[in-house]
PDB file of C-alpha atoms in Angstrom:
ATOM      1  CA  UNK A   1     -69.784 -12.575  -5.730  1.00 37.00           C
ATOM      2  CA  UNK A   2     -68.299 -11.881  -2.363  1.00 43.00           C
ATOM      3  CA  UNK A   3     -70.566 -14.642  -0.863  1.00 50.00           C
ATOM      4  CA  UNK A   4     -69.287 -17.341  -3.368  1.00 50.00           C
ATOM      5  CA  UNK A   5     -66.024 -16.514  -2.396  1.00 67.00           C
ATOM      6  CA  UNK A   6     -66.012 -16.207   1.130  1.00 76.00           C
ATOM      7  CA  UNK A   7     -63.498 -18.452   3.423  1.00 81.00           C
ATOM      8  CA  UNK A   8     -62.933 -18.707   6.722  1.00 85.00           C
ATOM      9  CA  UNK A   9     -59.340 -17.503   7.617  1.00 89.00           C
ATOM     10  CA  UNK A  10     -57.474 -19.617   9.933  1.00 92.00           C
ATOM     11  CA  UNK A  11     -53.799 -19.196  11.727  1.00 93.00           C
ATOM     12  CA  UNK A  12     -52.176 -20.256   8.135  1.00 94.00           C
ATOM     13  CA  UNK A  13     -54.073 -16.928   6.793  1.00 93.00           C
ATOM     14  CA  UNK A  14     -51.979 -15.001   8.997  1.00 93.00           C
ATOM     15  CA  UNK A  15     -48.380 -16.726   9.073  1.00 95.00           C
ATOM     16  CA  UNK A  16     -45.833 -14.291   7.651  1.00 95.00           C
ATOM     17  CA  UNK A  17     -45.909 -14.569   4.060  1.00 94.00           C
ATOM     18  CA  UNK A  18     -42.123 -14.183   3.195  1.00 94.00           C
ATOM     19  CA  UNK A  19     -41.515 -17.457   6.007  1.00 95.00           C
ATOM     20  CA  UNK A  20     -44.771 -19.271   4.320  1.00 96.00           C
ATOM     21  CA  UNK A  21     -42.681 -18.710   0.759  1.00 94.00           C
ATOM     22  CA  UNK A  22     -39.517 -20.037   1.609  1.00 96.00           C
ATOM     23  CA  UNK A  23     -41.004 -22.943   3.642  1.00 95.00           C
ATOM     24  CA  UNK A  24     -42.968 -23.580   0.043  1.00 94.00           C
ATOM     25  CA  UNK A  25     -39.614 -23.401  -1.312  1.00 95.00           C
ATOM     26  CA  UNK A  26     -37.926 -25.759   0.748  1.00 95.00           C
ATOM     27  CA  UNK A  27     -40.475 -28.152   0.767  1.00 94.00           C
ATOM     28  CA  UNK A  28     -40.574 -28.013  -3.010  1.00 93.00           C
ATOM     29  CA  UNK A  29     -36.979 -29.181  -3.149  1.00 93.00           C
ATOM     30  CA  UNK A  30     -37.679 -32.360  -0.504  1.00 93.00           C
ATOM     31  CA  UNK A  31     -39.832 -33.482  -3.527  1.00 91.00           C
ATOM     32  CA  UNK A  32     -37.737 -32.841  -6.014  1.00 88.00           C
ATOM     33  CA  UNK A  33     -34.927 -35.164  -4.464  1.00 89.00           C
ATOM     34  CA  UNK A  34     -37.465 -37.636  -3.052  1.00 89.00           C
ATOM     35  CA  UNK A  35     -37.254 -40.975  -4.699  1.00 87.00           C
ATOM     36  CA  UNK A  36     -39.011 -43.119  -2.606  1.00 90.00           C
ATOM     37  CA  UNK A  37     -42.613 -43.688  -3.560  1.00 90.00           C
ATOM     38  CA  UNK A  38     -43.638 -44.632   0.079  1.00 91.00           C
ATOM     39  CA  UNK A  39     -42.345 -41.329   1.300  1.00 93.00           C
ATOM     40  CA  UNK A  40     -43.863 -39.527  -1.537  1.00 93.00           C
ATOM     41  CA  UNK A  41     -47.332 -40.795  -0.762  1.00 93.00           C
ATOM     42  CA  UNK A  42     -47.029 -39.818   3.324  1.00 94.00           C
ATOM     43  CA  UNK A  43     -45.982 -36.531   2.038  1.00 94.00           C
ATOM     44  CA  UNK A  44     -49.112 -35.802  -0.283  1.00 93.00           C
ATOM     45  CA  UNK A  45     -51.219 -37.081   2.448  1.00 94.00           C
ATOM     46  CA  UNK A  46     -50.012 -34.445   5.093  1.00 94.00           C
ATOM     47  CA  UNK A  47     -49.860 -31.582   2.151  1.00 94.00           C
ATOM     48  CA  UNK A  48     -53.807 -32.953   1.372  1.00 94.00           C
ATOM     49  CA  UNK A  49     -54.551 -32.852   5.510  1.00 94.00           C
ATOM     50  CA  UNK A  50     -52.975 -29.089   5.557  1.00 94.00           C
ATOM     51  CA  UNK A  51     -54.722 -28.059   2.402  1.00 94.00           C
ATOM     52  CA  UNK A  52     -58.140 -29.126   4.008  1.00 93.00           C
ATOM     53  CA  UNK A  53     -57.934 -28.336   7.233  1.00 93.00           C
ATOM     54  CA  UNK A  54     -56.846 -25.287   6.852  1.00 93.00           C
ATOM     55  CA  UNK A  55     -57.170 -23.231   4.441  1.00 91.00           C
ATOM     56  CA  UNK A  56     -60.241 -22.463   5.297  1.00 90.00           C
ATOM     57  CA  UNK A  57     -61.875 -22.886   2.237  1.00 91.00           C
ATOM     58  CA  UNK A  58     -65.278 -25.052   2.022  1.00 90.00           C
ATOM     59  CA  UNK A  59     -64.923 -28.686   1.044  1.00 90.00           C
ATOM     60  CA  UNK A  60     -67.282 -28.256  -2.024  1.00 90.00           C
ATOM     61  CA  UNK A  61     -64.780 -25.605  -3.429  1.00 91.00           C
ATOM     62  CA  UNK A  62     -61.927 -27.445  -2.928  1.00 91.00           C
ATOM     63  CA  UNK A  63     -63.455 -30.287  -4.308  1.00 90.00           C
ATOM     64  CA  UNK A  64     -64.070 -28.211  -7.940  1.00 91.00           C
ATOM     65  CA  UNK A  65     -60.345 -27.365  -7.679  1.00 90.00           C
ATOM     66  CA  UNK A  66     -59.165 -30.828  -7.503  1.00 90.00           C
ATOM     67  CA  UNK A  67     -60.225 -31.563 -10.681  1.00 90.00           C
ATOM     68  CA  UNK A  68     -57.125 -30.374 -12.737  1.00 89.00           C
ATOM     69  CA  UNK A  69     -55.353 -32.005 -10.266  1.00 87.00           C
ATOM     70  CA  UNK A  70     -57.088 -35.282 -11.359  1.00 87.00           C
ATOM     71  CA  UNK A  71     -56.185 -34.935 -15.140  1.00 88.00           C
ATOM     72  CA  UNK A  72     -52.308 -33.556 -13.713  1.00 86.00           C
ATOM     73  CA  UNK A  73     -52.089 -36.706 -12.255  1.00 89.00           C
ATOM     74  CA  UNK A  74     -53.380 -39.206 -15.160  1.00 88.00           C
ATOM     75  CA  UNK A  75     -51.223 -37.047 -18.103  1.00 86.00           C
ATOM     76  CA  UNK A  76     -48.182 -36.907 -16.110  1.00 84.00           C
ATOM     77  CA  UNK A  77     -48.637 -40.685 -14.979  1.00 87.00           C
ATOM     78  CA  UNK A  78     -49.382 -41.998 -17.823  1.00 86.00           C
ATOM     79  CA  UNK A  79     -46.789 -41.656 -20.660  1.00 80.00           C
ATOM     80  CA  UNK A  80     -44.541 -43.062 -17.952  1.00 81.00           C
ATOM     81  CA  UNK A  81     -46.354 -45.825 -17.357  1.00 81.00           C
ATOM     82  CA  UNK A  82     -47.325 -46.738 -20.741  1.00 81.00           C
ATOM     83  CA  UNK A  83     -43.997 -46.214 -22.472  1.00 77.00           C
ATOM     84  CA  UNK A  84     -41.364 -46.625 -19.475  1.00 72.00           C
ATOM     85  CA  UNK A  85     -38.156 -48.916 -19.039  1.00 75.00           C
ATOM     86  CA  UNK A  86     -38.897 -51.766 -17.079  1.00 73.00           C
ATOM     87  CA  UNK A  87     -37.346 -56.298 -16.463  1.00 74.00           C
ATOM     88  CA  UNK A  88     -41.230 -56.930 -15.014  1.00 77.00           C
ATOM     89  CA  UNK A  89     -43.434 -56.487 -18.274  1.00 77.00           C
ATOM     90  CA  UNK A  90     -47.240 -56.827 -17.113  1.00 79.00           C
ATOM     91  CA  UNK A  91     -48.966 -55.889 -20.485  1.00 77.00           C
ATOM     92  CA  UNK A  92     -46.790 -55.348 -24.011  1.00 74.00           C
ATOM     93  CA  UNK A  93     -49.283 -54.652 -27.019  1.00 79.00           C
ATOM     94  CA  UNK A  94     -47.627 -52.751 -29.824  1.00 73.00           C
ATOM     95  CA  UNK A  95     -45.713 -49.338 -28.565  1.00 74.00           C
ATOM     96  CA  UNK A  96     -47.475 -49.849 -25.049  1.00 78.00           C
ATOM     97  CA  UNK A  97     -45.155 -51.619 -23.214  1.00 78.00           C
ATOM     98  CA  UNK A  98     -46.226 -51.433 -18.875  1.00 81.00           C
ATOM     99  CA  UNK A  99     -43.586 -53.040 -16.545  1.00 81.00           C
ATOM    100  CA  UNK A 100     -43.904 -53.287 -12.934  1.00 80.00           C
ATOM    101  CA  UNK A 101     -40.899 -50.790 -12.961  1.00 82.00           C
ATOM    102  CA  UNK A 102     -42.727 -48.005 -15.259  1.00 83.00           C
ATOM    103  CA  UNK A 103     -45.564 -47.994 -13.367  1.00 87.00           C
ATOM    104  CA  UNK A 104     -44.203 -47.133 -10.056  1.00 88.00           C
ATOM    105  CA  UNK A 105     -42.053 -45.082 -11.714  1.00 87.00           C
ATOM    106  CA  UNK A 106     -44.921 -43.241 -13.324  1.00 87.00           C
ATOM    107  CA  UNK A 107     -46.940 -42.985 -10.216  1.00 89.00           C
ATOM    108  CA  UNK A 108     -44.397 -41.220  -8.389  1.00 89.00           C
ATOM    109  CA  UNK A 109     -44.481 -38.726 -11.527  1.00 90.00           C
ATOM    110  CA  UNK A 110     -48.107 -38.155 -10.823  1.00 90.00           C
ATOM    111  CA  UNK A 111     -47.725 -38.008  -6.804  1.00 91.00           C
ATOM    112  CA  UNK A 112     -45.163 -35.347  -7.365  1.00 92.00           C
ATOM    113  CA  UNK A 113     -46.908 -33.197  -9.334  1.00 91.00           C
ATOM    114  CA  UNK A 114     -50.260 -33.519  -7.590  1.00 92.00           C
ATOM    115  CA  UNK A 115     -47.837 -32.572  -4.160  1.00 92.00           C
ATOM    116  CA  UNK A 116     -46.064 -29.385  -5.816  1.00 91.00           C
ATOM    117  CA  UNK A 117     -49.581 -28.265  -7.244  1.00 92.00           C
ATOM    118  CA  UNK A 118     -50.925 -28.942  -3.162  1.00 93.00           C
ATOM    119  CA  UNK A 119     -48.307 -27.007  -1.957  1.00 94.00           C
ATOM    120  CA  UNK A 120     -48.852 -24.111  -4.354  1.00 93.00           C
ATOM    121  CA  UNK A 121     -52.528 -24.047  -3.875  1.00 93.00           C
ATOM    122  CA  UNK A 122     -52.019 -24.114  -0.284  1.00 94.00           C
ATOM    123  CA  UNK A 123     -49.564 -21.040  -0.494  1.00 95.00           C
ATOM    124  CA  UNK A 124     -52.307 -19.220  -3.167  1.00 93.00           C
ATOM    125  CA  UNK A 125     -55.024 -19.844  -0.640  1.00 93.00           C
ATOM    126  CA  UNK A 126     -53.831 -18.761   2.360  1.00 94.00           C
ATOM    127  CA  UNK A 127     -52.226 -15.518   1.284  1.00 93.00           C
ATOM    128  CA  UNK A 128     -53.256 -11.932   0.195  1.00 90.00           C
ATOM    129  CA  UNK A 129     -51.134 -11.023  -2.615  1.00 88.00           C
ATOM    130  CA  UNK A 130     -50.997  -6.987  -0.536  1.00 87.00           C
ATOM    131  CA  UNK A 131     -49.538  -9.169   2.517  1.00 91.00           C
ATOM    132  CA  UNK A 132     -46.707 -11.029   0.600  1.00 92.00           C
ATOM    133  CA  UNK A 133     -45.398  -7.887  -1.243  1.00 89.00           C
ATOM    134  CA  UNK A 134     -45.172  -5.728   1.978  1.00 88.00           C
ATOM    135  CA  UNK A 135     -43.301  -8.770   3.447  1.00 91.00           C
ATOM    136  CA  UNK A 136     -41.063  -8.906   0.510  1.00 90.00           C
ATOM    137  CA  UNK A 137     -40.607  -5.375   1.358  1.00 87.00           C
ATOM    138  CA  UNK A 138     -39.970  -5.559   4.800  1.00 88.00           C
ATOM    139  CA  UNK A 139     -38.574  -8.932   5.563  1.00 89.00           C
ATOM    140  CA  UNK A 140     -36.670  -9.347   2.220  1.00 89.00           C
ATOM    141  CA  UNK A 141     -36.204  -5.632   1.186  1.00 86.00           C
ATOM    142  CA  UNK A 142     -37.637  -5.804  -1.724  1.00 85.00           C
ATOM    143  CA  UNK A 143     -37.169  -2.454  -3.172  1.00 83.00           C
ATOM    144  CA  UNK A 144     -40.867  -0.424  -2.926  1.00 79.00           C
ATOM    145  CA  UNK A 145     -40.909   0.860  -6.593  1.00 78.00           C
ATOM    146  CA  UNK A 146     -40.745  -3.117  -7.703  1.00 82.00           C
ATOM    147  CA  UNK A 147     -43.282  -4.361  -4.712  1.00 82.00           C
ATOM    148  CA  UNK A 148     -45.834  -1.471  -5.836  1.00 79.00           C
ATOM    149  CA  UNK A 149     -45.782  -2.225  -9.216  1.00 79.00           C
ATOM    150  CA  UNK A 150     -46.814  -5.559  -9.190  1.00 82.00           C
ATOM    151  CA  UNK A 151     -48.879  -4.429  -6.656  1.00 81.00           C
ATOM    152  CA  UNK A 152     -50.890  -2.079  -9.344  1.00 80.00           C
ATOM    153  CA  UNK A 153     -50.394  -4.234 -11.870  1.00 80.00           C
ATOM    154  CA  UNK A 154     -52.435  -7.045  -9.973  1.00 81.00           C
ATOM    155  CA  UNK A 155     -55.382  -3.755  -9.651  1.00 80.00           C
ATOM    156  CA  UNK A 156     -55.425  -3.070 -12.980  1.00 81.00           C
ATOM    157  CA  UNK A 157     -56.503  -6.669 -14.021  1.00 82.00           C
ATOM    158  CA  UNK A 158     -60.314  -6.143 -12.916  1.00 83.00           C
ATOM    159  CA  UNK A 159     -60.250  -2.458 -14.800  1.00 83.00           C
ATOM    160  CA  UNK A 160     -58.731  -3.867 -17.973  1.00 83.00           C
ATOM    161  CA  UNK A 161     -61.768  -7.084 -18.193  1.00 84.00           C
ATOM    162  CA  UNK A 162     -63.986  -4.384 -17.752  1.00 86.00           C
ATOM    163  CA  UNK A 163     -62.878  -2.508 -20.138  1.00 85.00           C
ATOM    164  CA  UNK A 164     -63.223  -5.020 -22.331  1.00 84.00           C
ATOM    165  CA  UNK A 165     -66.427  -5.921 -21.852  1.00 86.00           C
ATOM    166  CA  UNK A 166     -67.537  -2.670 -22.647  1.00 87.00           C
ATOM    167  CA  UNK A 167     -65.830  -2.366 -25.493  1.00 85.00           C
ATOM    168  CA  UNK A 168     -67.378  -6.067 -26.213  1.00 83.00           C
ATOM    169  CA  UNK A 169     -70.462  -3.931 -25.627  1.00 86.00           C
ATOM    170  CA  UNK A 170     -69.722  -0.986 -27.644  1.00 84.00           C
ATOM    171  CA  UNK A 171     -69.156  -2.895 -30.625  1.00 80.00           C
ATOM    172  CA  UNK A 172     -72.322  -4.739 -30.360  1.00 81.00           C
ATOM    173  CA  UNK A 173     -74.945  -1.574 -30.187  1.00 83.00           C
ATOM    174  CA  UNK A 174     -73.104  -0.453 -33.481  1.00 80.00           C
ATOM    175  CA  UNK A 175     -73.971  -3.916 -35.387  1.00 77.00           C
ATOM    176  CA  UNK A 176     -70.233  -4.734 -35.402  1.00 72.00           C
ATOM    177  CA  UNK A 177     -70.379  -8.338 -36.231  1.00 72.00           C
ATOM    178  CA  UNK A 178     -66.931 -10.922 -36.842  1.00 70.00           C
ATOM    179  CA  UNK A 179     -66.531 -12.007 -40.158  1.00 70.00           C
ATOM    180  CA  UNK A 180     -65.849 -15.809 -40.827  1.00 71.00           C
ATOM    181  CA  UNK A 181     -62.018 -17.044 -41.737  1.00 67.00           C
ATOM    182  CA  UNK A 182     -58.544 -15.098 -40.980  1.00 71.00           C
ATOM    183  CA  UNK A 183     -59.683 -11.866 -41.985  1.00 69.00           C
ATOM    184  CA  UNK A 184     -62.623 -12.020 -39.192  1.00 70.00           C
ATOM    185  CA  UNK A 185     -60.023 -12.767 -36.637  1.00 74.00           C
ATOM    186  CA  UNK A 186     -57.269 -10.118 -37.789  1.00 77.00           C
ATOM    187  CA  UNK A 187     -60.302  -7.498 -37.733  1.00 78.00           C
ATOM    188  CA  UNK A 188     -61.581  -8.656 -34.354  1.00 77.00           C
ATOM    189  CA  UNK A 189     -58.128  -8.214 -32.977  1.00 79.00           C
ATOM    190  CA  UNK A 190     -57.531  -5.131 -34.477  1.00 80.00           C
ATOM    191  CA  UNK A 191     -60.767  -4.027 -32.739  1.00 82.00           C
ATOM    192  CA  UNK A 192     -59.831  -4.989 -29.164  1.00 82.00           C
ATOM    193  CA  UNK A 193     -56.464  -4.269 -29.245  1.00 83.00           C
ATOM    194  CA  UNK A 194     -55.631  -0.650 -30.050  1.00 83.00           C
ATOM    195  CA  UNK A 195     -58.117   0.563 -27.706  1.00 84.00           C
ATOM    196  CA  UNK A 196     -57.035  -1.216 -25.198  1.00 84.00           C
ATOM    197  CA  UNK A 197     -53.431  -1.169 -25.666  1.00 84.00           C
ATOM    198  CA  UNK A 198     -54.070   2.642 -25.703  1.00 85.00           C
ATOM    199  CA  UNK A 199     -56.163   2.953 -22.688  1.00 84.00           C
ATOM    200  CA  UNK A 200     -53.345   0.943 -21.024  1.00 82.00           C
ATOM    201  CA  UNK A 201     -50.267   2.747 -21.983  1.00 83.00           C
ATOM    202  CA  UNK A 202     -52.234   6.201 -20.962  1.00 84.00           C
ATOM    203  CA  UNK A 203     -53.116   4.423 -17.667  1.00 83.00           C
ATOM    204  CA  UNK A 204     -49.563   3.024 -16.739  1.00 80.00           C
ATOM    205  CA  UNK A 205     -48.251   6.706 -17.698  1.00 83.00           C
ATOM    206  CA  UNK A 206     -50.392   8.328 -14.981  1.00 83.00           C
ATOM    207  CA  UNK A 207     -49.450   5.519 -12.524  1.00 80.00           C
ATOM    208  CA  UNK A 208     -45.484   6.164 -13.390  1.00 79.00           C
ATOM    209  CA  UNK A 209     -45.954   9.855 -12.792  1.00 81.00           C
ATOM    210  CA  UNK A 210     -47.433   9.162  -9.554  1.00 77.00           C
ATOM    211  CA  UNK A 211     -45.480   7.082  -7.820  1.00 73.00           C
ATOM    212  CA  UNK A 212     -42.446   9.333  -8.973  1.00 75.00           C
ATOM    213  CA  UNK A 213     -44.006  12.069  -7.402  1.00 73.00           C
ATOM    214  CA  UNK A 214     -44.516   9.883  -4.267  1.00 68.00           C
ATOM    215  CA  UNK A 215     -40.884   9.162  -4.015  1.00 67.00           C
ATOM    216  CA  UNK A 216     -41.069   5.426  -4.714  1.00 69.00           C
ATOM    217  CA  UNK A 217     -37.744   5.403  -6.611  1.00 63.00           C
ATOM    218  CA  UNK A 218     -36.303   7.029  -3.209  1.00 59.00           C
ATOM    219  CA  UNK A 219     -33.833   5.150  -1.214  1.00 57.00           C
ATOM    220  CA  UNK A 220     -34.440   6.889   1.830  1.00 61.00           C
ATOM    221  CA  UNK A 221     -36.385   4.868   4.785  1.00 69.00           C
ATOM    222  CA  UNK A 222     -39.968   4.314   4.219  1.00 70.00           C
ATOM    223  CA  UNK A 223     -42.812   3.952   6.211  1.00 72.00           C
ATOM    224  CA  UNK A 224     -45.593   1.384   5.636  1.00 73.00           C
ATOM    225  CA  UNK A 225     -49.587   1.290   6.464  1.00 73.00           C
ATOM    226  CA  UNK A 226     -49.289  -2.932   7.186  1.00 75.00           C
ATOM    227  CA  UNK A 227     -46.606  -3.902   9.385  1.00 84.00           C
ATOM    228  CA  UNK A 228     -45.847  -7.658   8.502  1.00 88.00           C
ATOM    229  CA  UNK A 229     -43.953  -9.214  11.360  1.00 87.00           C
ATOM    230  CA  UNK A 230     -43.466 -13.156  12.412  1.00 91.00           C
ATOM    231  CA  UNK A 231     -45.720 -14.130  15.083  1.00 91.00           C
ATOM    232  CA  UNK A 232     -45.775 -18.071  17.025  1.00 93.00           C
ATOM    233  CA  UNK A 233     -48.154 -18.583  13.877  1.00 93.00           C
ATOM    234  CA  UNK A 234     -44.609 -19.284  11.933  1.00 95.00           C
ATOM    235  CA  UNK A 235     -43.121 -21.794  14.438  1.00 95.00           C
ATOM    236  CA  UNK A 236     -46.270 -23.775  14.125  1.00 95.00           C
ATOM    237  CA  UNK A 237     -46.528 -24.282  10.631  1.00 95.00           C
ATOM    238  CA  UNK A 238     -43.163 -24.767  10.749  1.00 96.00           C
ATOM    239  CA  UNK A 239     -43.028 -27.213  13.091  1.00 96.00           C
ATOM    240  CA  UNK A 240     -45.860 -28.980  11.228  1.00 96.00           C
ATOM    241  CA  UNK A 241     -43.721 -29.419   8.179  1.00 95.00           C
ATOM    242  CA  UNK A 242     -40.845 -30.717  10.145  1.00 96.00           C
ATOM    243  CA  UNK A 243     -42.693 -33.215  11.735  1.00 96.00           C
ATOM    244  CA  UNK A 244     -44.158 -34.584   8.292  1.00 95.00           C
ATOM    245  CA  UNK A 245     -41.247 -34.842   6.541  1.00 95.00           C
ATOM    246  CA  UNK A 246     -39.776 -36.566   9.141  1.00 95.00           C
ATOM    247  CA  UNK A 247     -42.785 -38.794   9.805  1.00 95.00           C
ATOM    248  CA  UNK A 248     -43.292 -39.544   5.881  1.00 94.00           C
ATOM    249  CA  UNK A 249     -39.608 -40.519   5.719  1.00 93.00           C
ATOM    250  CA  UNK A 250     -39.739 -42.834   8.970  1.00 94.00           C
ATOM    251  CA  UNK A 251     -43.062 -44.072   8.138  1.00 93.00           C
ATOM    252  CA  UNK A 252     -42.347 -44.841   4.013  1.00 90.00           C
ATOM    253  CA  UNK A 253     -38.974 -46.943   5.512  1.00 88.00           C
ATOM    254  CA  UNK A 254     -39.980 -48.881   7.885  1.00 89.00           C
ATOM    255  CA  UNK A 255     -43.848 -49.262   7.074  1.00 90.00           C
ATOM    256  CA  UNK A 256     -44.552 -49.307   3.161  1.00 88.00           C
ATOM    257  CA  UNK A 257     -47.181 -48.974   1.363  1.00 88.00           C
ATOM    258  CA  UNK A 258     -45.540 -50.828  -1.711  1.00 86.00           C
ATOM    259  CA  UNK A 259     -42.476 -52.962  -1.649  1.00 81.00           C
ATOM    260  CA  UNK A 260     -40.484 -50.795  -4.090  1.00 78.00           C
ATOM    261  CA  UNK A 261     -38.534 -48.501  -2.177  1.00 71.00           C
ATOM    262  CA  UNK A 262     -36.723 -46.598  -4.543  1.00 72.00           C
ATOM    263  CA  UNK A 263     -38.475 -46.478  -7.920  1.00 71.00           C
ATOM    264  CA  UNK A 264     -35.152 -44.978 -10.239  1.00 66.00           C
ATOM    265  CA  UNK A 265     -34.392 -47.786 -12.701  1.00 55.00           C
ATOM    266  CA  UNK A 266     -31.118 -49.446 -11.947  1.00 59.00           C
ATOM    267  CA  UNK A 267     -29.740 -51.314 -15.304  1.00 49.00           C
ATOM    268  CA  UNK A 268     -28.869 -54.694 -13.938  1.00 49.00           C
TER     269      UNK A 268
END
């Protein structure tokens, strides 16, 4: 399993999570506000070079995680497109009405939400979950008794599909079998749940006790085993996204892929 997963990590691995966050952030809101499609379109290109490039994942992977993106893309797109305000009609059969105006319109849907997912795929690629809460901590001051909790909360994922399966298990050596209709779902529910809901209620008990006993509620200075700092790795991906936006935004004016600029309909 480790093999199948295995990445190479690159400097966007080890930019400080808390900066990588609110650059996510930030760049989240430039598409947000971003009405031209030109622009749009440099912009998903540079998020597409970053996401390749760097994150250190293999092509083939990537590849098998751009498929939702695919079918983002077309449902997003398409209801725009199909059913959209528009003076240029191109095709009008029944409800479907396409105008030169929807379907711009409804491909800059699609390029936004294929960018946003980019960007949070990037961000989920190239960052340990362990890394970004001790940043929260120490960058953001996140209190610890929050951080840590999510923090075990994220461990005890693994344990609880586990558990499961062995209680999948259990059930099947003792010739527990589901019974067809409602009642066969009810029972199969009532099967999995309780012991599980019990085994997970004991379990966050024990963990409650013990980071009480380890102070975690304290207020008093802690010490921590990673030390997240900023490091030149920070300027450079911020640099990076300066330099895109304002390429995608010179670029999108003055050298355009399509000859709508701004794609919001204006009623004439």
């Amino acid at each position: 399993m480790d093999n199948l997963l295995a990445y190479d990590e690159t400097w966007l691995h080890r930019v400080n999570p808390s900066f990588k966050l609110l650059l996510s952030l930030a760049l989240f809101f430039v598409l947000l506000f971003t009405d031209n499609l030109n622009v749009l379109v440099n912009l998903t290109l540079a998020q597409l070079i970053l996401l390749l490039c760097f994150s250190g994942q293999p092509l083939h992977r990537l590849l098998l995680m751009f498929l939702p993106f695919g079918l983002l893309f077309v449902s997003s797109s398409m209801s725009m497109m199909l059913f959209g305000k528009g003076d240029t009609t191109w095709i009008h059969w029944g409800l479907i009405r396409v105008t030169e105006e929807s379907f711009y319109r409804g491909l800059h849907i699609g390029l936004k939400t294929v960018n946003m997912a980019l960007t949070g795929l990037t961000f989920a690629l190239t960052t340990r979950p362990v890394a970004l809460f001790y940043s929260l901590m120490q960058q953001c001051k996140l209190p610890a008794k929050f951080a840590y909790s999510f923090m075990a909360a994220l461990r005890l994922i693994p344990i609880m599909a586990a558990e499961f399966q062995t209680l999948g298990m259990a059930l099947k050596v003792r010739g527990v079998k589901r019974r067809a209709g409602l009642g066969g779902v009810y029972e199969t529910l009532r099967l999995y749940a309780i012991p599980l809901l019990a085994q997970s209620i004991r379990r966050a008990q024990r963990i409650a006790v013990a980071m009480e006993a380890k102070r975690f509620s304290a207020s008093r200075h802690r010490t921590f085993y990673y030390r997240i700092g900023f490091s030149q790795r920070d300027v450079y991906l911020l640099f990076y996204l300066v330099l895109t936006v304002c390429a995608a935004l010179y670029l999108g004016q003055h050298f355009p892929y399509f000859h709508v600029g701004d794609v919001r309909y204006k009623v004439v």
